[in-house]
mmCIF file of C-alpha atoms in Angstrom:
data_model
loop_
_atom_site.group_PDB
_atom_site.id
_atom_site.type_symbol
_atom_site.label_atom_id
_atom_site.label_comp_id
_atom_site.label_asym_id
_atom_site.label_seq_id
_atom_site.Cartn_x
_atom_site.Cartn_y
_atom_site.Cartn_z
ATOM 1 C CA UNK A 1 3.636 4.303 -16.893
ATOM 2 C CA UNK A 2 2.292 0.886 -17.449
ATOM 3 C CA UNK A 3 -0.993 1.041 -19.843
ATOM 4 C CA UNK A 4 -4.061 -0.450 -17.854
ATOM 5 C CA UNK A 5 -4.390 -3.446 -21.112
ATOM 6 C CA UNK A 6 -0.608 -4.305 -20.114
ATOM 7 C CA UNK A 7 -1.879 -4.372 -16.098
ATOM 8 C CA UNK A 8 -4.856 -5.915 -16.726
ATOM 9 C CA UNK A 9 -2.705 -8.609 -18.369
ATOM 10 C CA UNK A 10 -0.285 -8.837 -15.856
ATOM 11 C CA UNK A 11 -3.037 -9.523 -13.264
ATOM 12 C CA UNK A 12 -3.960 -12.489 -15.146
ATOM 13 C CA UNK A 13 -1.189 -14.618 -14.527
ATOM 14 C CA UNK A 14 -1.544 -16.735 -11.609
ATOM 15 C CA UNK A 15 2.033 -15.394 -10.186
ATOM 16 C CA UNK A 16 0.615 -11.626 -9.754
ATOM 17 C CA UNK A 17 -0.490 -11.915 -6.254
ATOM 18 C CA UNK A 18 1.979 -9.122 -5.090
ATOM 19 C CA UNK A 19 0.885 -6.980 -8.113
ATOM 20 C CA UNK A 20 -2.496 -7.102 -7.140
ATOM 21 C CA UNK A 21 -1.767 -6.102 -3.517
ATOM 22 C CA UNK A 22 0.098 -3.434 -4.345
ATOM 23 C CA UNK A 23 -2.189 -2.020 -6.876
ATOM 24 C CA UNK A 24 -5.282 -2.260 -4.455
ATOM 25 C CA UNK A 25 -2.907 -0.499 -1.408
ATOM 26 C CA UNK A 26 -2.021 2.216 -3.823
ATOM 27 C CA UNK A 27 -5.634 2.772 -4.972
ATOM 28 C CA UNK A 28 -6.778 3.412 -1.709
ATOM 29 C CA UNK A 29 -3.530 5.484 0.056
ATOM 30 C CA UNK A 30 -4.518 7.759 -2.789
ATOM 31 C CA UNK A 31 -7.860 8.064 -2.156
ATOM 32 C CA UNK A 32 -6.766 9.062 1.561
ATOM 33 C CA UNK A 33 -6.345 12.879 1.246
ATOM 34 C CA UNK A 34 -3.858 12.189 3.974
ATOM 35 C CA UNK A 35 -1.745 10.337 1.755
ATOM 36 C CA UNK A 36 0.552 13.446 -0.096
ATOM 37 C CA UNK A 37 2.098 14.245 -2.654
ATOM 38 C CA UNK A 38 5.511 14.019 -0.346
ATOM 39 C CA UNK A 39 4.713 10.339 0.025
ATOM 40 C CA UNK A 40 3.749 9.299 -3.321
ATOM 41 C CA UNK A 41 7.414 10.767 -4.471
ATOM 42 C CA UNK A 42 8.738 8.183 -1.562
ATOM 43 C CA UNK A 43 6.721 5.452 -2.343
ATOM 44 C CA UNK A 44 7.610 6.020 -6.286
ATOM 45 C CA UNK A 45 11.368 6.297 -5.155
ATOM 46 C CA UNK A 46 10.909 2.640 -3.341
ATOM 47 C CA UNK A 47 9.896 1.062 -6.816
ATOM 48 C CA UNK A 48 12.773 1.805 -8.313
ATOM 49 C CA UNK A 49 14.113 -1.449 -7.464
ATOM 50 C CA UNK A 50 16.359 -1.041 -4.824
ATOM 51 C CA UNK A 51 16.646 -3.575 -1.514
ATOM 52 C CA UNK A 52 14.550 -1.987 1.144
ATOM 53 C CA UNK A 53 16.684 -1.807 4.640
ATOM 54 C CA UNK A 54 15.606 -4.170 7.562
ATOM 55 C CA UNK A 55 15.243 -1.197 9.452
ATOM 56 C CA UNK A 56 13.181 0.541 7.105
ATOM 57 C CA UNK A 57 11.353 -2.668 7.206
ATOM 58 C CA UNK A 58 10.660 -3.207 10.166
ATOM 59 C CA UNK A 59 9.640 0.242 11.038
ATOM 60 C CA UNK A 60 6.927 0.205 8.099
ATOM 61 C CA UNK A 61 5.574 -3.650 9.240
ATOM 62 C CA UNK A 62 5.173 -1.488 13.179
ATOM 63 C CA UNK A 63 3.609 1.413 11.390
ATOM 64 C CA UNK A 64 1.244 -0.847 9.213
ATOM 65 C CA UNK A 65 0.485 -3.251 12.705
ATOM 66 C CA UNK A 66 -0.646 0.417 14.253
ATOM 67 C CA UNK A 67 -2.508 1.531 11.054
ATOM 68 C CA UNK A 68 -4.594 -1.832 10.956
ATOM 69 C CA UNK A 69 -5.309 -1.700 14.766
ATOM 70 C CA UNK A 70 -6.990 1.984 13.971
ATOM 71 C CA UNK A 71 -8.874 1.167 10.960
ATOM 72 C CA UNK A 72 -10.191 -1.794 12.866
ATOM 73 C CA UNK A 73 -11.378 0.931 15.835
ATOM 74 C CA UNK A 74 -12.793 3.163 13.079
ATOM 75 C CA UNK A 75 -14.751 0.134 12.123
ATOM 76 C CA UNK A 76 -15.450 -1.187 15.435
ATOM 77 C CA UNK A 77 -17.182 2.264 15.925
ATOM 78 C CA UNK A 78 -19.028 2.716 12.734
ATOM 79 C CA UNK A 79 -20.301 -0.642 13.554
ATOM 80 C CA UNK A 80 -21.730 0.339 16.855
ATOM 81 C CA UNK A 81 -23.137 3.681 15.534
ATOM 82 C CA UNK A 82 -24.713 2.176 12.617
#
């Protein structure tokens, strides 16, 4: 595993957009308790590298449209509670 000086250095360069996206999304799937152990040994499996499938593509950009639709109902109704 990276050491956070060699991340932090990373980050800097202006190029490290995708980096910093994926950092931030891993931060917080791991602060979901809903987020296992089964699929951080998936996601860990993805970054090694290899193409990911158009199907397997597509199904994650549906799944990630339904997952943004809920959070934004989850915030819609915090909102009107608070």
């Amino acid at each position: 595993m990276a050491a956070t000086s060699e991340m932090l250095l990373a980050l800097r360069n202006p190029d490290s957009g995708w980096l910093a996206t994926l950092i931030i999304a891993l931060a917080e799937a791991q602060a979901d308790p809903g987020f296992t152990s089964h699929h951080q040994a998936l996601f860990a499996d993805l970054c090694q590298g290899q193409p990911i499938s158009p199907v397997l593509r597509a199904a994650a950009l549906q799944r990630s449209l339904d997952f943004e639709r809920r959070l934004a109902r989850e915030e819609d109704g915090l909102a009107a509670a608070g």
